[in-house]
Amino acid sequence: GGLNAAMATWGRVLQQYQGNLTKLPDPVSTQLGYWTDNGGYYYGGLPLSAKLAYPLFELLRREEIPVRYLQLDPFWYPVQTSPCASGAINWTARHDLYPDGIPALRDQVGVPLLLYSSMFCPVTATDYPGIDFITSNYFDVGWDQG
């Protein structure tokens, strides 16, 4: 019983519904990655910019540390702090941190990126016309596909 059993059961139901019982390889749980999320050196007040990322990954390669991907925290995209803490305004790179964009950062560091996605905020809907976001007084919970 418990939460783990419930999640495993829910996973089996989804796999059966989709007709896929094959577990796909998960590089996040099998390979070393560099994380900038909560608790990392480059987090929040000092997000990892493109300017900092290249020398960092050069150092990791020189020291033969086999980092296979880079995770970017919620500060890589523009956020709205009120009414929702760090809620995404849109899912595009902040120009002040990544002036050449996310594909250029990936090419620069030479590893795949794991991009964090937070909740969305009411202003998100203005950047994505055609998606009917379901909103509350606290935060957006997704979109209504009808």
PDB file of C-alpha atoms in Angstrom:
ATOM      1  CA  GLY A   1       0.000   0.000   0.000  1.00  0.00           C
ATOM      2  CA  GLY A   2       0.906   3.626   0.313  1.00  0.00           C
ATOM      3  CA  LEU A   3       1.934   6.311  -2.119  1.00  0.00           C
ATOM      4  CA  ASN A   4       4.641   4.304  -3.920  1.00  0.00           C
ATOM      5  CA  ALA A   5       2.237   1.448  -4.649  1.00  0.00           C
ATOM      6  CA  ALA A   6      -0.400   3.902  -5.865  1.00  0.00           C
ATOM      7  CA  MET A   7       2.082   5.575  -8.241  1.00  0.00           C
ATOM      8  CA  ALA A   8       3.298   2.203  -9.558  1.00  0.00           C
ATOM      9  CA  THR A   9      -0.293   1.116 -10.189  1.00  0.00           C
ATOM     10  CA  TRP A  10      -1.092   4.403 -11.910  1.00  0.00           C
ATOM     11  CA  GLY A  11       1.994   3.969 -14.112  1.00  0.00           C
ATOM     12  CA  ARG A  12       0.890   0.479 -15.157  1.00  0.00           C
ATOM     13  CA  VAL A  13      -2.598   1.779 -15.993  1.00  0.00           C
ATOM     14  CA  LEU A  14      -1.125   4.532 -18.191  1.00  0.00           C
ATOM     15  CA  GLN A  15       1.238   2.110 -19.928  1.00  0.00           C
ATOM     16  CA  GLN A  16      -1.557  -0.353 -20.639  1.00  0.00           C
ATOM     17  CA  TYR A  17      -3.764   2.443 -21.949  1.00  0.00           C
ATOM     18  CA  GLN A  18      -0.995   3.555 -24.297  1.00  0.00           C
ATOM     19  CA  GLY A  19      -0.040  -0.011 -25.201  1.00  0.00           C
ATOM     20  CA  ASN A  20       3.534   0.487 -24.032  1.00  0.00           C
ATOM     21  CA  LEU A  21       4.983  -1.681 -21.291  1.00  0.00           C
ATOM     22  CA  THR A  22       8.626  -0.955 -22.152  1.00  0.00           C
ATOM     23  CA  LYS A  23      10.587   1.088 -19.645  1.00  0.00           C
ATOM     24  CA  LEU A  24      12.571   3.710 -21.491  1.00  0.00           C
ATOM     25  CA  PRO A  25      16.136   4.461 -20.400  1.00  0.00           C
ATOM     26  CA  ASP A  26      16.336   7.387 -17.979  1.00  0.00           C
ATOM     27  CA  PRO A  27      19.624   9.278 -18.242  1.00  0.00           C
ATOM     28  CA  VAL A  28      18.712  11.433 -15.223  1.00  0.00           C
ATOM     29  CA  SER A  29      18.744   8.447 -12.879  1.00  0.00           C
ATOM     30  CA  THR A  30      21.631   6.583 -14.522  1.00  0.00           C
ATOM     31  CA  GLN A  31      24.109   9.315 -15.434  1.00  0.00           C
ATOM     32  CA  LEU A  32      25.862  12.147 -13.646  1.00  0.00           C
ATOM     33  CA  GLY A  33      24.343  15.570 -14.299  1.00  0.00           C
ATOM     34  CA  TYR A  34      25.137  19.101 -13.189  1.00  0.00           C
ATOM     35  CA  TRP A  35      22.151  20.545 -11.329  1.00  0.00           C
ATOM     36  CA  THR A  36      21.463  24.225 -10.708  1.00  0.00           C
ATOM     37  CA  ASP A  37      18.248  23.652  -8.761  1.00  0.00           C
ATOM     38  CA  ASN A  38      17.538  24.462  -5.114  1.00  0.00           C
ATOM     39  CA  GLY A  39      20.703  23.997  -3.084  1.00  0.00           C
ATOM     40  CA  GLY A  40      23.077  24.191  -6.034  1.00  0.00           C
ATOM     41  CA  TYR A  41      25.829  26.804  -6.185  1.00  0.00           C
ATOM     42  CA  TYR A  42      24.317  28.451  -9.267  1.00  0.00           C
ATOM     43  CA  TYR A  43      20.751  28.939  -8.040  1.00  0.00           C
ATOM     44  CA  GLY A  44      18.424  31.881  -7.577  1.00  0.00           C
ATOM     45  CA  GLY A  45      20.574  34.879  -6.748  1.00  0.00           C
ATOM     46  CA  LEU A  46      23.383  33.566  -8.964  1.00  0.00           C
ATOM     47  CA  PRO A  47      21.818  31.622 -11.835  1.00  0.00           C
ATOM     48  CA  LEU A  48      24.126  29.818 -14.240  1.00  0.00           C
ATOM     49  CA  SER A  49      24.477  32.085 -17.267  1.00  0.00           C
ATOM     50  CA  ALA A  50      25.890  31.170 -20.656  1.00  0.00           C
ATOM     51  CA  LYS A  51      28.952  33.257 -19.739  1.00  0.00           C
ATOM     52  CA  LEU A  52      29.573  31.073 -16.661  1.00  0.00           C
ATOM     53  CA  ALA A  53      28.494  27.738 -18.175  1.00  0.00           C
ATOM     54  CA  TYR A  54      31.227  27.419 -20.789  1.00  0.00           C
ATOM     55  CA  PRO A  55      34.210  27.733 -18.406  1.00  0.00           C
ATOM     56  CA  LEU A  56      32.446  25.495 -15.890  1.00  0.00           C
ATOM     57  CA  PHE A  57      32.033  22.714 -18.449  1.00  0.00           C
ATOM     58  CA  GLU A  58      35.576  23.199 -19.711  1.00  0.00           C
ATOM     59  CA  LEU A  59      36.764  22.651 -16.120  1.00  0.00           C
ATOM     60  CA  LEU A  60      34.576  19.548 -15.727  1.00  0.00           C
ATOM     61  CA  ARG A  61      36.003  18.079 -18.957  1.00  0.00           C
ATOM     62  CA  ARG A  62      39.591  18.970 -17.993  1.00  0.00           C
ATOM     63  CA  GLU A  63      39.131  17.286 -14.598  1.00  0.00           C
ATOM     64  CA  GLU A  64      37.543  14.292 -16.377  1.00  0.00           C
ATOM     65  CA  ILE A  65      34.284  14.590 -14.432  1.00  0.00           C
ATOM     66  CA  PRO A  66      31.797  12.720 -16.661  1.00  0.00           C
ATOM     67  CA  VAL A  67      28.824  15.128 -16.500  1.00  0.00           C
ATOM     68  CA  ARG A  68      26.337  13.933 -19.142  1.00  0.00           C
ATOM     69  CA  TYR A  69      23.642  16.640 -18.926  1.00  0.00           C
ATOM     70  CA  LEU A  70      22.958  20.072 -17.474  1.00  0.00           C
ATOM     71  CA  GLN A  71      19.789  20.860 -15.506  1.00  0.00           C
ATOM     72  CA  LEU A  72      18.685  24.488 -15.449  1.00  0.00           C
ATOM     73  CA  ASP A  73      16.629  25.767 -12.525  1.00  0.00           C
ATOM     74  CA  PRO A  74      13.513  27.923 -12.842  1.00  0.00           C
ATOM     75  CA  PHE A  75      15.560  31.073 -13.345  1.00  0.00           C
ATOM     76  CA  TRP A  76      16.429  30.350 -17.000  1.00  0.00           C
ATOM     77  CA  TYR A  77      13.064  31.731 -18.153  1.00  0.00           C
ATOM     78  CA  PRO A  78      11.194  34.909 -17.145  1.00  0.00           C
ATOM     79  CA  VAL A  79       9.141  34.494 -13.977  1.00  0.00           C
ATOM     80  CA  GLN A  80       6.411  36.417 -12.209  1.00  0.00           C
ATOM     81  CA  THR A  81       6.893  36.651  -8.460  1.00  0.00           C
ATOM     82  CA  SER A  82       3.394  37.813  -7.554  1.00  0.00           C
ATOM     83  CA  PRO A  83       0.812  36.324  -7.250  1.00  0.00           C
ATOM     84  CA  CYS A  84       2.770  33.122  -7.823  1.00  0.00           C
ATOM     85  CA  ALA A  85       6.326  32.565  -6.623  1.00  0.00           C
ATOM     86  CA  SER A  86       8.615  31.923  -9.589  1.00  0.00           C
ATOM     87  CA  GLY A  87       5.736  31.123 -11.927  1.00  0.00           C
ATOM     88  CA  ALA A  88       6.649  31.041 -15.605  1.00  0.00           C
ATOM     89  CA  ILE A  89       5.604  34.014 -17.684  1.00  0.00           C
ATOM     90  CA  ASN A  90       6.668  32.102 -20.788  1.00  0.00           C
ATOM     91  CA  TRP A  91       9.069  29.283 -21.549  1.00  0.00           C
ATOM     92  CA  THR A  92      11.749  31.212 -23.399  1.00  0.00           C
ATOM     93  CA  ALA A  93      15.315  31.898 -22.354  1.00  0.00           C
ATOM     94  CA  ARG A  94      16.083  35.067 -20.425  1.00  0.00           C
ATOM     95  CA  HIS A  95      18.086  37.270 -22.748  1.00  0.00           C
ATOM     96  CA  ASP A  96      20.212  38.643 -19.893  1.00  0.00           C
ATOM     97  CA  LEU A  97      21.466  35.117 -19.091  1.00  0.00           C
ATOM     98  CA  TYR A  98      21.345  33.425 -22.516  1.00  0.00           C
ATOM     99  CA  PRO A  99      21.630  36.125 -25.203  1.00  0.00           C
ATOM    100  CA  ASP A 100      22.081  33.517 -27.952  1.00  0.00           C
ATOM    101  CA  GLY A 101      19.268  31.265 -26.677  1.00  0.00           C
ATOM    102  CA  ILE A 102      19.045  27.784 -25.217  1.00  0.00           C
ATOM    103  CA  PRO A 103      20.179  25.844 -28.348  1.00  0.00           C
ATOM    104  CA  ALA A 104      23.400  27.890 -28.335  1.00  0.00           C
ATOM    105  CA  LEU A 105      23.935  27.084 -24.642  1.00  0.00           C
ATOM    106  CA  ARG A 106      23.482  23.370 -25.356  1.00  0.00           C
ATOM    107  CA  ASP A 107      26.007  23.554 -28.182  1.00  0.00           C
ATOM    108  CA  GLN A 108      28.400  25.546 -25.999  1.00  0.00           C
ATOM    109  CA  VAL A 109      28.440  23.122 -23.060  1.00  0.00           C
ATOM    110  CA  GLY A 110      28.252  20.040 -25.297  1.00  0.00           C
ATOM    111  CA  VAL A 111      25.685  18.070 -23.269  1.00  0.00           C
ATOM    112  CA  PRO A 112      21.881  17.760 -23.378  1.00  0.00           C
ATOM    113  CA  LEU A 113      19.849  20.094 -21.194  1.00  0.00           C
ATOM    114  CA  LEU A 114      17.182  19.218 -18.646  1.00  0.00           C
ATOM    115  CA  LEU A 115      14.970  22.312 -18.466  1.00  0.00           C
ATOM    116  CA  TYR A 116      12.956  22.920 -15.339  1.00  0.00           C
ATOM    117  CA  SER A 117       9.354  24.005 -15.738  1.00  0.00           C
ATOM    118  CA  SER A 118       7.459  25.678 -12.934  1.00  0.00           C
ATOM    119  CA  MET A 119       3.796  26.468 -12.665  1.00  0.00           C
ATOM    120  CA  PHE A 120       2.421  29.078 -15.023  1.00  0.00           C
ATOM    121  CA  CYS A 121       0.953  32.421 -13.963  1.00  0.00           C
ATOM    122  CA  PRO A 122      -2.066  34.385 -15.183  1.00  0.00           C
ATOM    123  CA  VAL A 123       0.068  36.494 -17.539  1.00  0.00           C
ATOM    124  CA  THR A 124       1.190  33.306 -19.309  1.00  0.00           C
ATOM    125  CA  ALA A 125      -2.059  33.159 -21.255  1.00  0.00           C
ATOM    126  CA  THR A 126      -1.196  36.395 -23.060  1.00  0.00           C
ATOM    127  CA  ASP A 127       1.940  34.783 -24.519  1.00  0.00           C
ATOM    128  CA  TYR A 128       0.135  31.622 -25.640  1.00  0.00           C
ATOM    129  CA  PRO A 129      -3.117  32.561 -27.404  1.00  0.00           C
ATOM    130  CA  GLY A 130      -5.289  29.585 -28.278  1.00  0.00           C
ATOM    131  CA  ILE A 131      -4.543  27.721 -25.053  1.00  0.00           C
ATOM    132  CA  ASP A 132      -7.322  28.154 -22.535  1.00  0.00           C
ATOM    133  CA  PHE A 133      -5.530  28.149 -19.203  1.00  0.00           C
ATOM    134  CA  ILE A 134      -7.555  27.220 -16.139  1.00  0.00           C
ATOM    135  CA  THR A 135      -6.744  29.821 -13.528  1.00  0.00           C
ATOM    136  CA  SER A 136      -7.315  30.205  -9.828  1.00  0.00           C
ATOM    137  CA  ASN A 137      -6.607  33.035  -7.420  1.00  0.00           C
ATOM    138  CA  TYR A 138      -3.328  31.355  -6.473  1.00  0.00           C
ATOM    139  CA  PHE A 139      -1.773  29.921  -9.624  1.00  0.00           C
ATOM    140  CA  ASP A 140      -2.525  28.450 -13.032  1.00  0.00           C
ATOM    141  CA  VAL A 141      -3.042  24.715 -13.084  1.00  0.00           C
ATOM    142  CA  GLY A 142      -2.656  23.961 -16.782  1.00  0.00           C
ATOM    143  CA  TRP A 143      -4.913  24.252 -19.745  1.00  0.00           C
ATOM    144  CA  ASP A 144      -8.313  23.066 -20.764  1.00  0.00           C
ATOM    145  CA  GLN A 145      -8.185  20.823 -23.818  1.00  0.00           C
ATOM    146  CA  GLY A 146     -11.995  20.782 -23.991  1.00  0.00           C
TER     147      GLY A 146
END
